[in-house]
Coordinates of C-alpha atoms in Angstrom, one line a residue:
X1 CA 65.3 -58.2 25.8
X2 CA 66.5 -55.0 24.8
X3 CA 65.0 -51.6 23.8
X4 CA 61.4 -50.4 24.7
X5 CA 58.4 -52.1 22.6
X6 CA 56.4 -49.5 20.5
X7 CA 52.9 -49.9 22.1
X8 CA 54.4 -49.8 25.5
X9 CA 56.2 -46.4 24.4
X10 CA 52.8 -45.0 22.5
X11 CA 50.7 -45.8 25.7
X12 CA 53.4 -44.6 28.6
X13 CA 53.9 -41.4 26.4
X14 CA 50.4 -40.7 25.9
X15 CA 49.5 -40.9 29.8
X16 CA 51.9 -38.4 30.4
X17 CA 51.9 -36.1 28.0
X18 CA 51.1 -32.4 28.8
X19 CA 49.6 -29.6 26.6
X20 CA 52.3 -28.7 24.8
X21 CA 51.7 -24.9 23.9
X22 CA 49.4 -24.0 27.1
X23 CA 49.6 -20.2 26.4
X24 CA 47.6 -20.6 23.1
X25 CA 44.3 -22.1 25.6
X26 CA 41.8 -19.5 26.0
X27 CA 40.4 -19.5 29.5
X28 CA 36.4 -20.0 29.8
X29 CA 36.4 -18.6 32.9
X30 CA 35.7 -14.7 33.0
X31 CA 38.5 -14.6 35.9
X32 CA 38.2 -10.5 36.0
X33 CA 34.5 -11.2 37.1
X34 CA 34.2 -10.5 40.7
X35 CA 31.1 -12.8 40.9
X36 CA 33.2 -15.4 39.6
X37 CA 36.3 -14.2 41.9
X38 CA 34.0 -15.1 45.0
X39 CA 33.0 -18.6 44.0
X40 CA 37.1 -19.1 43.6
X41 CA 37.3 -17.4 47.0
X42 CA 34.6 -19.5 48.7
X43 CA 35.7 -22.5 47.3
X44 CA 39.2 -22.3 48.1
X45 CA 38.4 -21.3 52.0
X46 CA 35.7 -24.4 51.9
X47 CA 38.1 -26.9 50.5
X48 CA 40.9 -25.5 53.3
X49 CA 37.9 -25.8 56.4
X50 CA 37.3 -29.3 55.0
X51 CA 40.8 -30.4 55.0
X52 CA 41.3 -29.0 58.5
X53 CA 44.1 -26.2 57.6
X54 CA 44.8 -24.2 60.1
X55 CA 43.8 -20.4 60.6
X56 CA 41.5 -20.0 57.5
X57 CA 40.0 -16.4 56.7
X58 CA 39.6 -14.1 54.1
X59 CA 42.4 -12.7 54.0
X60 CA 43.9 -15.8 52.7
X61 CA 42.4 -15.5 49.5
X62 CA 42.2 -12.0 48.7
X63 CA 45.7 -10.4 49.6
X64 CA 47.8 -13.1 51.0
X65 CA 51.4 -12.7 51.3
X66 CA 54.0 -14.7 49.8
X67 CA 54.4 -16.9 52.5
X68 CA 50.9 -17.7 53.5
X69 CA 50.3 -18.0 50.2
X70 CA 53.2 -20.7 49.5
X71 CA 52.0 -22.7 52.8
X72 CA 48.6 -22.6 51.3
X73 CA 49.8 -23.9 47.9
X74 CA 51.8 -26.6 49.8
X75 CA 49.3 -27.8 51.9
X76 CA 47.0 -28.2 48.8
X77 CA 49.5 -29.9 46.5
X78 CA 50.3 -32.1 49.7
X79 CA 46.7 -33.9 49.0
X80 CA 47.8 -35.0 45.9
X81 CA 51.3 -36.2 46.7
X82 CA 52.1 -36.3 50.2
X83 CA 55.6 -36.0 50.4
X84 CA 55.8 -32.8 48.8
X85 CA 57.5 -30.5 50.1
X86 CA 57.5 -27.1 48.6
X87 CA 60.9 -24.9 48.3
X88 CA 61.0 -22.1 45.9
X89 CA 57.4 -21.5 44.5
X90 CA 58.5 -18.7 41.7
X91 CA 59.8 -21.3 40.2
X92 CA 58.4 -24.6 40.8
X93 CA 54.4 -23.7 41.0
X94 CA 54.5 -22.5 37.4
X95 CA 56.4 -26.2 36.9
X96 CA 54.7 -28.4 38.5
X97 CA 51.0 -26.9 37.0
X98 CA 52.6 -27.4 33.3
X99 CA 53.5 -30.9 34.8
X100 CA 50.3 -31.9 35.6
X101 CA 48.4 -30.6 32.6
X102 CA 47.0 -26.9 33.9
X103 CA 45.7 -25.5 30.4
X104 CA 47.2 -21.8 31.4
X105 CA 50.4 -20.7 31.9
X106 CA 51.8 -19.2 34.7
X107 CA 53.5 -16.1 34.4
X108 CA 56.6 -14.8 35.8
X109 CA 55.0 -11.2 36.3
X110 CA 52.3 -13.3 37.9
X111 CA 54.4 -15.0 40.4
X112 CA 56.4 -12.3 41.2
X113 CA 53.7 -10.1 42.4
X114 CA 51.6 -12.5 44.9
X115 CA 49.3 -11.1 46.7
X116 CA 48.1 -8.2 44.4
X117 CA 44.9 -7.4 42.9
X118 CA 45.9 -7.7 39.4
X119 CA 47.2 -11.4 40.2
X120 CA 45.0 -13.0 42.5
X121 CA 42.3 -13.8 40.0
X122 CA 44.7 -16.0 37.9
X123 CA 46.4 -17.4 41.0
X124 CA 42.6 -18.7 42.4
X125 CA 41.7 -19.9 39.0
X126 CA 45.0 -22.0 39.3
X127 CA 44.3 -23.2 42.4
X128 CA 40.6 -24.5 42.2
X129 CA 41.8 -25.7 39.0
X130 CA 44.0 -28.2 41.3
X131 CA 41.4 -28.3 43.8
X132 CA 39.0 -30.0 41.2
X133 CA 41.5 -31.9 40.0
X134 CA 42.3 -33.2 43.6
X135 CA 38.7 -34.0 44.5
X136 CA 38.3 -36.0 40.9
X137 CA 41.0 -38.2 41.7
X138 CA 39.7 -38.8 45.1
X139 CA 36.6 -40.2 43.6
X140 CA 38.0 -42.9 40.7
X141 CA 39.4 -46.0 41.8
X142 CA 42.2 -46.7 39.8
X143 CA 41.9 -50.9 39.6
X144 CA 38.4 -49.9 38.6
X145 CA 39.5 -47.4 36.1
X146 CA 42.1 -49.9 34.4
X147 CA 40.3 -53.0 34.6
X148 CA 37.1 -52.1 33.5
X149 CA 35.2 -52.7 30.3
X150 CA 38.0 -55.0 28.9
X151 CA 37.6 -57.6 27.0
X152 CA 38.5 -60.9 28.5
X153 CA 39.9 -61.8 31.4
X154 CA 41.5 -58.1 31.7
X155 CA 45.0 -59.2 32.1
X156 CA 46.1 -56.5 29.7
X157 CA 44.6 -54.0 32.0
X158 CA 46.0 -55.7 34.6
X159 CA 49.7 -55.3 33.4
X160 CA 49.3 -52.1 32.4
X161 CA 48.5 -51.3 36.1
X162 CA 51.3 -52.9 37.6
X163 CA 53.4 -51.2 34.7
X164 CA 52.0 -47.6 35.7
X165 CA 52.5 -48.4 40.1
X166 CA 56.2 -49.5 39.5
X167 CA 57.1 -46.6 37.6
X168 CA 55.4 -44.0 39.7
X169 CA 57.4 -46.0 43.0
X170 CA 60.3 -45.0 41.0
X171 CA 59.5 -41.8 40.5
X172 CA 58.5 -40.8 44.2
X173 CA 61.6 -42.2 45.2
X174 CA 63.4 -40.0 42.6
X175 CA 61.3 -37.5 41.6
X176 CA 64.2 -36.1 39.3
X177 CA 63.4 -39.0 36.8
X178 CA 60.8 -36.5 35.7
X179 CA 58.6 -38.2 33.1
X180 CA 61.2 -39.2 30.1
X181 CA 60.5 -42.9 29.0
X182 CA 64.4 -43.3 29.1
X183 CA 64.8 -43.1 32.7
X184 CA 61.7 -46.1 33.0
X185 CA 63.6 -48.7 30.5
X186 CA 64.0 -51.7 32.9
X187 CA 59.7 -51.2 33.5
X188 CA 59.0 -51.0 29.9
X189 CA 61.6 -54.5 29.2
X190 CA 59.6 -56.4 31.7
X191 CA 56.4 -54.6 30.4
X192 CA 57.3 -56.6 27.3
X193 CA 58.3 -59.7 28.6
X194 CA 55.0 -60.2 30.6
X195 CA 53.0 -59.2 27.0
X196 CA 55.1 -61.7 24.7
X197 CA 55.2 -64.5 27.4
X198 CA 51.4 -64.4 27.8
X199 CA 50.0 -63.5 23.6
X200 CA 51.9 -65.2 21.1
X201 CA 52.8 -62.0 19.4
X202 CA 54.4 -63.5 16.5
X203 CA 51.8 -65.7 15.4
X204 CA 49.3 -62.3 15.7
X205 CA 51.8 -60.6 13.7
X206 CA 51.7 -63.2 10.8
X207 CA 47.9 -63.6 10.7
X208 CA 47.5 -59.8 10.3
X209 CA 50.4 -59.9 7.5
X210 CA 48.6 -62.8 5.6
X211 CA 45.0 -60.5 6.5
X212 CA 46.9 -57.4 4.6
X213 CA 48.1 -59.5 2.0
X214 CA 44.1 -60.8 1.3
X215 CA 42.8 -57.3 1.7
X216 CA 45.5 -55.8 -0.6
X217 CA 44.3 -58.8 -3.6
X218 CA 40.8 -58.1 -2.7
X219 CA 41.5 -54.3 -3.2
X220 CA 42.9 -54.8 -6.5
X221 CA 40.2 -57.1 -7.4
X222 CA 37.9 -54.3 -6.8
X223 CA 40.1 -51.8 -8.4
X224 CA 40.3 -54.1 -11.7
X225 CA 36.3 -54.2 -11.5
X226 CA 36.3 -50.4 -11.2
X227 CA 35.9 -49.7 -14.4
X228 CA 32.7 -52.0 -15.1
X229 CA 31.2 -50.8 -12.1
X230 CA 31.5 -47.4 -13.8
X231 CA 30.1 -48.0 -17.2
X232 CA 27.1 -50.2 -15.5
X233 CA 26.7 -47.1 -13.0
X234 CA 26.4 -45.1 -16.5
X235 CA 24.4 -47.6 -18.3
X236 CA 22.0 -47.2 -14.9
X237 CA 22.1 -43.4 -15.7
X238 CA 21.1 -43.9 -18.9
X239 CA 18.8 -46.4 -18.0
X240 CA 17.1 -44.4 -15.3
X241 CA 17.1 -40.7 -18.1
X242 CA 15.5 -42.9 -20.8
X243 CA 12.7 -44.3 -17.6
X244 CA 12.0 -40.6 -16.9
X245 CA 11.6 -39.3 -20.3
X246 CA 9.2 -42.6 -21.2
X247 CA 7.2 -41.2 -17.9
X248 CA 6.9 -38.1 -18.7
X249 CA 6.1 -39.2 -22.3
X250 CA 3.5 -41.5 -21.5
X251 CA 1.9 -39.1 -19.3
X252 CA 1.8 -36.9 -21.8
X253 CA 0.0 -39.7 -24.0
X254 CA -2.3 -40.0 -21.1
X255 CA -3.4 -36.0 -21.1
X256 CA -3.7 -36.5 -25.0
X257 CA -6.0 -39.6 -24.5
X258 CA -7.9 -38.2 -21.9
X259 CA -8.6 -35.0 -24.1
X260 CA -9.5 -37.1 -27.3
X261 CA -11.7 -38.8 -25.4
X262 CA -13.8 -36.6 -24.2
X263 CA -13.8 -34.6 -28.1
X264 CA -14.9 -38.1 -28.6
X265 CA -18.0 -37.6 -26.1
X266 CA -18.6 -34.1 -27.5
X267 CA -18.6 -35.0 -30.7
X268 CA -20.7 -38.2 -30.0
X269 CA -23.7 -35.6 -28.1
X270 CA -23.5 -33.4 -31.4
X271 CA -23.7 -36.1 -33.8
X272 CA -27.1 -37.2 -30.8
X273 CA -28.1 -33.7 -31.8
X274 CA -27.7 -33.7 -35.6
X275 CA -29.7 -36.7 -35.7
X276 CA -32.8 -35.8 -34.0
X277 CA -32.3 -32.7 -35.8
X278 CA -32.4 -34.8 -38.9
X279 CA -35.2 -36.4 -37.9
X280 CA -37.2 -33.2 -37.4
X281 CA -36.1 -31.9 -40.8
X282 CA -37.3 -35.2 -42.0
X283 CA -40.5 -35.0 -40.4
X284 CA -41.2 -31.5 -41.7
X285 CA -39.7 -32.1 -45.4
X286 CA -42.6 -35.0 -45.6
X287 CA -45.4 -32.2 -44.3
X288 CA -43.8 -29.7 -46.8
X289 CA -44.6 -32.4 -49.6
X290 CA -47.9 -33.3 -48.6
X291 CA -48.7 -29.8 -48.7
X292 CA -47.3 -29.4 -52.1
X293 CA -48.9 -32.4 -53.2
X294 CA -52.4 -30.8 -51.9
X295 CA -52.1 -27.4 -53.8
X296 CA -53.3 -27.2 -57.2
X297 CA -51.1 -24.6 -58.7
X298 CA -49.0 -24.8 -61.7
X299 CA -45.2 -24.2 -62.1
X300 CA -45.6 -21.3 -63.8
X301 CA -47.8 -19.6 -61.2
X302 CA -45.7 -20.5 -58.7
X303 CA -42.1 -18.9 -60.5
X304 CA -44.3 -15.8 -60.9
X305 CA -45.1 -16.2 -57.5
X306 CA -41.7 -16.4 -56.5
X307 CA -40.9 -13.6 -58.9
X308 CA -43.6 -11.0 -56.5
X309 CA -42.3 -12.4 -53.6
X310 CA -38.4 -11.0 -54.5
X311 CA -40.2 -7.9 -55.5
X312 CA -41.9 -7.8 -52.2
X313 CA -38.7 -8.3 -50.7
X314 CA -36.7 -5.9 -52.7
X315 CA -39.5 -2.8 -52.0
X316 CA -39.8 -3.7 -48.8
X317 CA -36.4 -3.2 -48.0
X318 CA -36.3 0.3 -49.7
X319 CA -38.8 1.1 -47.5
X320 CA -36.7 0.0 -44.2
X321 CA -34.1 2.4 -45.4
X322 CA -36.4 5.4 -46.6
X323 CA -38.0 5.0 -43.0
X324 CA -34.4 4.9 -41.3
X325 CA -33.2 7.9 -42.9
X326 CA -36.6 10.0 -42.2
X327 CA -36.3 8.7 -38.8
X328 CA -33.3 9.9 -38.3
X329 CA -33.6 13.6 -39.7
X330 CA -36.8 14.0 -38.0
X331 CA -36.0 12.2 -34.1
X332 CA -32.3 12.5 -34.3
X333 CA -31.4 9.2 -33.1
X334 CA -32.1 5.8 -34.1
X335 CA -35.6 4.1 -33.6
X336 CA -35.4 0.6 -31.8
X337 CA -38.4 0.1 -34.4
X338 CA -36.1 -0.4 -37.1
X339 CA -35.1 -3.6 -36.0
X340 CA -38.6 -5.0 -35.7
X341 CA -39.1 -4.3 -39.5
X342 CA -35.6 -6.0 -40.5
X343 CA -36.9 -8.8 -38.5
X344 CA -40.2 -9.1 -40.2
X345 CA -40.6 -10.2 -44.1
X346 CA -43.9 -9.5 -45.9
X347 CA -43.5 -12.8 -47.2
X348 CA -44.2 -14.1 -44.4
X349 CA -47.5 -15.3 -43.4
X350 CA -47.8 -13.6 -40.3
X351 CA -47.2 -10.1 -41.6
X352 CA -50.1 -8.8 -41.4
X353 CA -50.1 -8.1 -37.6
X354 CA -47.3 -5.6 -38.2
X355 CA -48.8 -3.9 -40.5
X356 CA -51.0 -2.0 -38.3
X357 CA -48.2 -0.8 -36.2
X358 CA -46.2 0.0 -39.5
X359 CA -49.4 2.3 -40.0
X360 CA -49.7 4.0 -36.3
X361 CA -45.5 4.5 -36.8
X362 CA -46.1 6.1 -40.1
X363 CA -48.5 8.3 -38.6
X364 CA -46.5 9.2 -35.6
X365 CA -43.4 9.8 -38.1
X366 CA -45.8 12.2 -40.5
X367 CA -47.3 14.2 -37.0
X368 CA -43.6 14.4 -36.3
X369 CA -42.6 15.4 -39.3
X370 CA -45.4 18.0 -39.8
X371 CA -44.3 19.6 -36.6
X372 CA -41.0 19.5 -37.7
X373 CA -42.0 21.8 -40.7
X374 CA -44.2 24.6 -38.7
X375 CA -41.2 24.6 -36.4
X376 CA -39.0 25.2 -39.3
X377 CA -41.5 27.5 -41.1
X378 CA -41.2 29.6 -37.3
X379 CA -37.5 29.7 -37.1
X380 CA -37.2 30.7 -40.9
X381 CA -39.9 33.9 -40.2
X382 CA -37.5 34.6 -37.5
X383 CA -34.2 34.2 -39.1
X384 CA -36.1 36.8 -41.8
X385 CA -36.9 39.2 -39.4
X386 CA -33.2 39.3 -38.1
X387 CA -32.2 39.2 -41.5
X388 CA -33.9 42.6 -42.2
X389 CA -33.3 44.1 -38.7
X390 CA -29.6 43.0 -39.6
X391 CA -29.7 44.7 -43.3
X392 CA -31.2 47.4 -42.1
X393 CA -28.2 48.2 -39.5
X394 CA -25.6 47.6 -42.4
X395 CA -26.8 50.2 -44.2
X396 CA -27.1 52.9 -40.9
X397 CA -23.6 51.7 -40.5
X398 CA -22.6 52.0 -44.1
X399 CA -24.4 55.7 -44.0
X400 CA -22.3 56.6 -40.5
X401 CA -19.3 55.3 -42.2
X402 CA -19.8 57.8 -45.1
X403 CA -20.3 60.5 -43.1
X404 CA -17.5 59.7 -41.1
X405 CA -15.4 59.4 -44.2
X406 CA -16.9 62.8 -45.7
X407 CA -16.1 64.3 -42.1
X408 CA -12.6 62.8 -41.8
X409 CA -11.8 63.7 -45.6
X410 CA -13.1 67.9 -44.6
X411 CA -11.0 67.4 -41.8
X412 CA -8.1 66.6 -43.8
X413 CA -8.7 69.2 -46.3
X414 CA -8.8 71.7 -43.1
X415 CA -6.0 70.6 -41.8
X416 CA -3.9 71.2 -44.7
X417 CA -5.0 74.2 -45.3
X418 CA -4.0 75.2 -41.9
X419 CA -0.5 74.1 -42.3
X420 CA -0.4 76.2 -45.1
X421 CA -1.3 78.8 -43.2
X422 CA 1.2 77.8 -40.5
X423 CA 3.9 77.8 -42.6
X424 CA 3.0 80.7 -44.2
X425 CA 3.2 82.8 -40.8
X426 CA 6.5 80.5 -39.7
X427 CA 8.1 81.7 -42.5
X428 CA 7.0 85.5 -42.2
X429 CA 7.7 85.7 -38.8
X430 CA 11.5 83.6 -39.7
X431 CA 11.9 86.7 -42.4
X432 CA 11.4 89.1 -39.5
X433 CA 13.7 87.0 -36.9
X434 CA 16.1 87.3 -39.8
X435 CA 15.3 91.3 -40.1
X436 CA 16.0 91.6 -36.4
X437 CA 18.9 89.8 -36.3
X438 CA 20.6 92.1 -39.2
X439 CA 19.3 95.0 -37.3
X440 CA 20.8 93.9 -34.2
X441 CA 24.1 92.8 -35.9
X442 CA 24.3 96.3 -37.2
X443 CA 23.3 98.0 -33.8
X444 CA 26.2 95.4 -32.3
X445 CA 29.3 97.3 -35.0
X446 CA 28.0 100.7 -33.6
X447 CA 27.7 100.1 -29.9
X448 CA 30.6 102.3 -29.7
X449 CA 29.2 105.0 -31.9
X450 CA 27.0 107.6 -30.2
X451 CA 24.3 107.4 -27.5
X452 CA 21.0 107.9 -30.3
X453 CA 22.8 105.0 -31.7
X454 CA 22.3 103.0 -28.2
X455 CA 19.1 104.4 -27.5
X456 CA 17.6 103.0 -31.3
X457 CA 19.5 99.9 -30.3
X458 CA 17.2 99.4 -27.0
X459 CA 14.3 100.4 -28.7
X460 CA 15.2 97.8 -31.5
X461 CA 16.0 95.0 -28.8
X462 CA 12.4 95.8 -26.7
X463 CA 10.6 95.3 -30.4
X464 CA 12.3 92.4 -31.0
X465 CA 11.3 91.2 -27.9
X466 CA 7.8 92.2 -27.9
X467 CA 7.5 90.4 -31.9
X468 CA 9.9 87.2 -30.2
X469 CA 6.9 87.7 -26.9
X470 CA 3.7 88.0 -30.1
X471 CA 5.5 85.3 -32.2
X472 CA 5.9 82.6 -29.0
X473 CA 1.9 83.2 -28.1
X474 CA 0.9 83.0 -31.8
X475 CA 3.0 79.6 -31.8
X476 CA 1.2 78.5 -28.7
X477 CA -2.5 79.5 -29.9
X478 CA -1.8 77.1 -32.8
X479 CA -0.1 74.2 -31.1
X480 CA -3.6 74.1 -29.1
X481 CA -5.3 74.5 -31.9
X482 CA -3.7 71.3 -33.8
X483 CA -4.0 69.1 -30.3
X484 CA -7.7 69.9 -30.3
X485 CA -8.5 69.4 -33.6
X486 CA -6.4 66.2 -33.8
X487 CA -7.6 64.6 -30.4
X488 CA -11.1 65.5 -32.1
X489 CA -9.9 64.1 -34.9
X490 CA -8.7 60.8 -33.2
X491 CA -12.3 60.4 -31.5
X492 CA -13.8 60.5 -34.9
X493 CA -11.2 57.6 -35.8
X494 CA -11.8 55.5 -33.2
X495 CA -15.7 56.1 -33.5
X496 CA -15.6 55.3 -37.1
X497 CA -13.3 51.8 -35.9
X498 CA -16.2 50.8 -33.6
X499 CA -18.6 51.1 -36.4
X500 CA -16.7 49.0 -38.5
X501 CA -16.2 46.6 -36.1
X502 CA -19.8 46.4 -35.2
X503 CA -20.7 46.6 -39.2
X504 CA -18.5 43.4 -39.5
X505 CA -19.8 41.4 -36.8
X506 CA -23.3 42.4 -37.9
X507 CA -22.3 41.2 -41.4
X508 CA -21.5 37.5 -39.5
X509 CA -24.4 37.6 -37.9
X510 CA -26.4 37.6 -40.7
X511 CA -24.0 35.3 -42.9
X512 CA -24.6 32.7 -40.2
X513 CA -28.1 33.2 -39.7
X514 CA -28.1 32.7 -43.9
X515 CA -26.0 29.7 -43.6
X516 CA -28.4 28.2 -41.2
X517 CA -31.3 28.9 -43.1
X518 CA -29.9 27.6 -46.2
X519 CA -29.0 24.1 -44.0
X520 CA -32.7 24.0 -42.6

């Protein structure tokens, strides 16, 4: 047979496949840690002390050089494939880690600086990476590994183990073979052989095409019965909507019963009460009759009787009201008493009793009420007192007023008669300014005349002066003379306001005390 089967291919290619993309991982490891940069250190020495390598120390781990750092690499990688031998590690450490599935990549910068500070934390995480990996391997058996849990005799498990150990013997003996399912085609033909010689591969083929064929009917069965299983889905809807509403509908009949029911009781203990009511009526109608039936008065006596009654009735309640209203001017509020009276009919049998305390209130309301009117009687003595006090002061103030006026009115007439007088000597003493000042225009066109003529000049100028000196003081004298007689005046003004002022409010004082007197 030809040509590689399809399982064999799917399985061979998924054992070795790698991470395709590993610079896209994330490590989990916090590699720039330096508590986590000693556990890589300690683990790398521990796992070099257990596996006898020769001259281990710290410096191994922490700033190696290239070369002890290559040996160190080689002898690790030699636990996992012995016949390695290691030749450029640049190139074929970042190669071989992609090869066996290392999550991280390697980078150039990285290798090319071994040794450094900046370097060593992702070359240890590498490392203990392969060391775990290493010690993993160590534990699993493989015939374990590939023949448990399978189901029958485990021959299939069983091939595929003898599949996997020839084509790793090929590949150690050519390592260049790599891992490309070309270069393993004579493996995977025999792979095939072994599978169709021991399952009948074509017969499995047909059951599972007649199984699809009866699952592809049965699926369009169910597709055909799609659309019933729909409406009955929406008939269930319905269904179930229509169940709820009828719930919540009969409960609601239920609340409606239950409250019917127990109007039903309430109205069943009032209908117990209107009975024995009726009953008692009953029993006193017959008494009421029996009395009747005892009395020996006539219908007529008894409509008149009726007719007094009303009467009764009527005056009484005139009297309620006169006592209300009289009880109310005279207490000020209202009497509680009132009440007992509206309560009370004089028709009634037992009226009698009240009418003693009707009396004793009567009484109390006339003592009130004659203390009421000596009070009153007081108060309207007193208000004519102030009355006449009050009249009297009007008329001092009305005679101050008038003699005010009178005074005011002589002042006036004084006044005027002193302006006259003031402009009578104003315009004297203008004629004389006027006099001078021809004389001493005239004296001014004969300055240059002779010397009498300046001589009569001074003597005009010194009694111009001395009438300019007389007229100033005479001005002065009655200046003073106004501002006395006017401040005197304005006194006598403000005097005669007060007594205005005090005649008005005296005027109130006696309109309210008349206002209250005509109220009382």
């Amino acid at each position: 047979m030809s040509g590689v089967p399809s399982t064999a291919s799917k399985r061979s290619s998924s054992f070795f496949k790698s991470i395709s993309n590993p610079g896209v991982v994330m490590d989990p490891r916090n590699l720039n840690d330096r508590h986590v940069q000693q556990q890589m250190q300690r683990k790398v020495l521990q796992y070099l002390r257990d596996e006898n390598y020769p001259q281990t120390s710290e410096k191994l781990v922490k700033n190696p050089t290239k070369t002890e750092f290559a040996r160190v690499f080689e002898f690790i990688f030699q636990q996992l494939a012995p016949d390695f031998t290691l030749r450029k590690i640049e190139d074929e450490m970042p190669r071989l880690f992609r090869t066996i599935g290392y999550p991280l990549q390697l980078k150039p910068s990285t290798m090319q600086t071994i040794g450094a500070a900046h370097t060593m934390p992702y070359l240890l995480g590498a490392i203990t990476w392969l060391i775990d990996l290493i010690q993993m391997i160590g534990e699993i058996s493989p015939q374990d590994l590939l023949l448990a849990n399978e189901e029958g005799d485990g021959q299939r498990r069983s091939l595929a183990y003898g599949y996997m150990v020839r084509c790793y013997k090929k590949y150690c003996s050519n390592p260049l073979l790599g891992f490309i399912m070309d270069n393993y085609k004579d493996e995977n033909n025999v792979l095939l052989q072994l599978v169709e010689e021991r399952e009948d591969i074509a017969s499995q083929e047909a059951e599972l095409d007649a199984q699809i064929v009866t699952l592809t009917e049965e699926i369009a069965e169910l597709h055909k019965d799609k659309g019933e299983i729909d409406k009955l889905q929406t008939s269930t809807k319905v269904l179930e909507e229509d169940l709820g509403k009828m719930q919540i509908f009969k409960d609601e009949q239920q609340e409606t019963l239950g409250e019917e029911k127990k109007k039903k009781e309430s109205l069943e203990d009032k209908i117990q009460q209107y009975n024995v009511m009726i009953a008692s009526l009953k029993e006193k109608l017959s008494a009421k009759e029996k009395q009747l039936a005892t009395q020996s008065m006539t219908g007529e006596e008894a409509r008149a009787l009726r007719v007094g009654k009303e009467e009764l009735r009527e005056r009484y309640r005139v009297f309620v009201r006169t006592f209300e209203d009289v009880s109310r001017m005279v207490f000020g509020a209202y009497d509680p008493f009132i009440d007992v009276l509206d309560q009370n009919s004089p028709n009634e049998p037992h009226f009698v009793e009240y009418l003693n305390k009707i009396e004793e209130k009567l009484d109390e309301l006339s003592n009130e009420i004659n203390s009421w009117i000596k009070n009153t009687e007081e108060k309207l003595i007193t208000v004519n007192k102030d009355v006449t006090e009050l009249r009297q002061k009007q008329a001092f103030s009305i005679e101050n007023l008038k003699c005010n006026q009178r005074q005011i009115s002589k002042m006036s007439h004084d006044f005027t008669l002193k302006r006259e007088d003031w402009e009578e000597e104003r315009q004297k003493t203008s004629l004389e300014v006027d006099v001078a000042q021809s004389e001493l225009d005239s004296l001014h066109a004969l300055r240059n005349g002779k010397l009498s003529v300046h001589e009569q000049l001074a003597e005009v100028r010194k009694t111009l002066q001395s009438r300019q000196i007389e007229f100033n003081e005479a001005k002065k004298k009655i200046v003073n003379e106004v501002a006395v007689k006017f401040s005197i005046l304005v006194e006598q003004w403000e005097n005669l306001k007060k007594c205005q002022l005090q005649l008005r409010d005296d005027e109130k004082l006696l309109r309210e005390a008349l206002n209250n007197f005509t109220d009382d």
